Amino acid sequence: MPAVSKGDGMRGLAVFISDIRNCKSKEAEIKRINKELANIRSKFKGDKLLFIFLLGHDIDFGHMEAVNLLSSNKYTEKQIGYLFISVLVNSNSELIRLINNAIKNDLSSRNPTFMCLALHCIANVGSREMAEAFASEIPRILVAGDTMDSVKQSAALCLLRLYKTSPDLVLMGEWTSRVVHLLNDQHMGVVTAAISLITCLSQKNPMSSRPCVFSLQIVSSASTDLQDYTYYFVPAPWLSCKLLRLLQCRLVECLETILNKAQEPPKSKKVQHSNAKNAILFEAISLIIHYDSEPNLLVRACNQLGQFLQHRETNLRYLALESMCTLASSEFSHEAVKTHIETVINALKTERDVSVRQRAADLLYAMCDRSNAKQIVAEMLSYLETADYSIREEMVLKVAILAEKYAVDYSWYVDTILNLIRIAGDYVSEEVWYRVIQIVINRDDVQGYAAKTVFEALQAPACHENMVKVGGYILGEFGNLIAGDPRSSPLVQFNLLHSKFHLCSVPTRALLLSAYIKFINLFPETKVTIQEVLRCDSQIRNSDVELQQRAVEYLKLSSIASTDVLATVLEEMPPFPERESSILAKLKKKKGPGAVSVTELDDSKREAGELNGGGERAAETASTPSPSADLLGIRSSAPMSAAPAAAGSLLVDVFSEVGPAAPAAAAAAVNNDVNPILLFLVTFKLALSLSRFVCKNNGVLFENQLLQIGIKSEYRQNLGRMYLFYGNKTSVQFASFSTTRLCSLTLCPQLNVQSKPVEPLVEGGAQIQQVLNIECLTDFSDAPLLNIKFRYGGALQNLTLKLPVTINKFFQPTEMASQDFFQRWKQLSQPQQEAQKIFKANHGMDTEVIKAKLLGLGSALLDNVDPNPENYVCAGVIQTKGQQVGCLLRLEPNAQAQMYRLTLRCSKESVSKRLCELLSEQF
Amino acid sequence: MMRFLLLFSRQGKLRLQKWYTPLSEREKKKIIRDMTTMVLARQPRTCNFLHWKDLKIIYKRYASLYFCLGVESEENELLGLEVIHRYVELLDKYFGNVCELDIIFNFEKAYFILDEFLMSGEIQETSKQTINRCIENSDMLQELSY
């Protein structure tokens, strides 16, 4: 019990608390509280009210009374008032102004205790209004010579809080440099508090200070006048270099000392001793990993962690596994990490704590490469049989990815995935079984094996529905490859599949029906049996529309169509276009960014390239976005011929200009990272987004879970200005944010793009802006690329975007009468001046939409020119620095055929072509 | 940076809550619920760290009380554990062999001690002596004001 005796007020509270504790039931407690509330209302008691609130009951009165307590002369009342405000008052309360007044009084009271109370209150509430009121006052208190140490400490941290909530209100000034001197303070408490503030300030203002480099700060800050030591406006360059080098070797030395100390015998048996010592060690190791340049230190760190892997403290084993995960991604220490594989596998098997086992699984995933993939995958599979439900899905994804990434022979891959479905079918998501089908279809050397294995797997008495799906799909495509064996003759295959039919859900049944119709094509001898099945009431009169429709259509198809037609309709699936493994995307979505390390992704590009049989084709697909390319992988091209219309419209939705939802959906599926495969997908998507910006200047250029990039642009003559808005969607800051423009060699002499560097830090939830100035020198067809790099949670993010700068942006509209138009039209009659394209409408042929798009293009839309009122004609001049290119355009829609004919005639051949390409994607 | 510190009993009764970022009442209630269920479900002798959303959760049980600290992901777990321990030591020093009842009956003291130790989610003062002197001083003031 505290040494001080309590006053009357306190005794009342103690009685009340005892009463509450003596309450036998919730009802009794509520009754007692209501009585007390009535009591308090009549005679305000802040402390009791506070206790009630802290018990979890809502308090909707008393705020005003608490504010009055702030200005009390009695210390106890003031203290309770402040505590009440800190705990109860939201940052947006209307009382803030009154509270601010009281705080102001206390801050200027010169009484250190009152000042501290006031500072604590500001830090606890930390609202914008408070920042407005005190942001200039607190720095003064902080650096004033006569401020007490305790007040300094509070002021430093209070300022930190204000700076974090409203950085714009905390103005840097003369005090910033004086704050740095707090680090030299004799009082360790002041140093501790100040270092938090300085670290934060220096992260955000490279100018202000770098705590580790005090002296360097003096030479690198522009504000300090070093007189004759300033060499051509560079403050003391020689000294700076020396200092940096000193820092570098001091750092290595310091890290080595810490690693050495770890080997010394402990000075105390207390866990606090080892915790504090190891806290420093882990911090040093994370610094070593961060620098990633000292192989010697990295390996030593790895060995140290290796010792911890066998430590009897669970906490240390946990942390060692966690740190080793990041070490595994460094090329210097990857091999060293791999030497611990047996220990880690053992941890996965024997640890009692599920969170430690999870770290072990993460580490196995991180240390996996071609040399140990088989062992690791086998271990993970066997662990999966007993794994905790909470981590099964993630484990399944990881196994699927490793199997795909490091597959040397495909039979191993197929075996692994089928095993996965067998062991943990419930946790195998669509992405996983889609992927195995994609790969089997694209690789003809594995198809026979896959058919055989899946046939065997289906013979198990109880097999998972996902297995039936994979089985149905693969046998439907490649059942013929094993039909030679009498044990797996066509009818046996069919009967096997059909024996599972009634146990399956509707989507699986639908898939099986498609497999059956494929069987009719593959094996004409099964036709009668299958038609029988389709004809039976439970199919053809099924209450589910989809199943009924399939049964009816397939039945008709099989009885009407000739063998040739059937063979064409039910032909083997063409190879899938290559794309990022959807599984990887899913894992990343699940784990959040940063979970998949950089090297790993590089790696996976290489491997996946092999696995998918040629990145070349991938590149082709990337450059020509066809409207049939789908995001969902298999679904729309699967043999579900019954629903092409639905799939089609889905695609239109995804790619049409439905606003930010579209890129968001696409981004959700890909989550960009440094993975080049992803990059390909992103560029592919961006080719689409580029076309979204042909007819408009503003909108969302890109969006994923981390980052949103908005764009606003304006053009005049041959000049343009583009505003890019980078928004951080997370709550964590992006560090080392930078952008680089990449112009291809051909583009450089055509387009001149200038920009200033962006802020290197983007706070969580914040947005920064970048302005690009664009000058069109001559006509062009490429788009400039913008590369964006930043660190998010330690992982480097890298992203390349196409900037939507297209030639039509430099259009000047030209109004002209019908006569003039056709006269000029005839003048531009050389065949190479004309570009024409006839294409199918991708969107609805709504007049207003077409008009809006043509206007957005930048040229003048001319009414009453074309004799046919259905047609649209436009005229304009493209302004480049070197020349002006006159352009005439005619768009003839044919509503009946849902087709357009687009004709362009320009005074320059290349412009006609480019405009024709750009425009034909718009309608 | 630390985001919050919660103290709750084995029965899940909240004894102290401290938030270092502005959150709505709903969000706070949700976090409290998640923390109590997560931490109370842990077996003895398991490790003291958990991942929860983008935060690291560090918890430790002292007698009947659980101390649960939510920190940002770049923070050091072991040091977090020692933050909790130092706070317990501070309470212990003030109350003399602190128990849950001390914190219930003198919750305001527990808050004041915490405020001297941590502020804005950062360490303000780690010296036991200094903090105790501060608390004693304010207790003296309390005496005088009566």
CSV table of C-alpha atoms in Angstrom, one decimal, chain A residues 358-359 361-362 365 380 384 388-401 420 427 432 583 586-588 590-591 595:
chain,number,residue,atom,x,y,z
A,358,GLN,CA,4.8,-21.4,-37.7
A,359,ARG,CA,8.1,-19.5,-37.7
A,361,ALA,CA,7.6,-23.3,-41.4
A,362,ASP,CA,8.3,-19.8,-42.6
A,365,TYR,CA,10.0,-21.8,-47.0
A,380,MET,CA,6.1,-29.8,-44.9
A,384,LEU,CA,0.5,-30.8,-42.8
A,388,ASP,CA,-2.9,-26.7,-36.6
A,389,TYR,CA,-6.0,-25.7,-38.5
A,390,SER,CA,-5.0,-22.1,-38.2
A,391,ILE,CA,-2.0,-22.4,-40.4
A,392,ARG,CA,-3.0,-25.1,-42.8
A,393,GLU,CA,-4.2,-22.9,-45.6
A,394,GLU,CA,-0.9,-21.0,-45.6
A,395,MET,CA,1.1,-24.2,-45.5
A,396,VAL,CA,-0.8,-25.5,-48.5
A,397,LEU,CA,-0.1,-22.4,-50.5
A,398,LYS,CA,3.6,-22.6,-49.6
A,399,VAL,CA,3.9,-26.2,-50.5
A,400,ALA,CA,2.2,-25.5,-53.8
A,401,ILE,CA,4.5,-22.7,-54.6
A,420,LEU,CA,-1.7,-31.9,-51.0
A,427,TYR,CA,-7.5,-26.0,-47.4
A,432,VAL,CA,-3.9,-24.3,-56.3
A,583,ILE,CA,-0.9,-19.0,-55.9
A,586,LYS,CA,-2.7,-15.3,-53.1
A,587,LEU,CA,0.1,-16.0,-50.5
A,588,LYS,CA,1.2,-12.5,-50.7
A,590,LYS,CA,-2.6,-13.4,-47.2
A,591,LYS,CA,0.8,-12.6,-45.7
A,595,ALA,CA,6.5,-11.5,-46.7
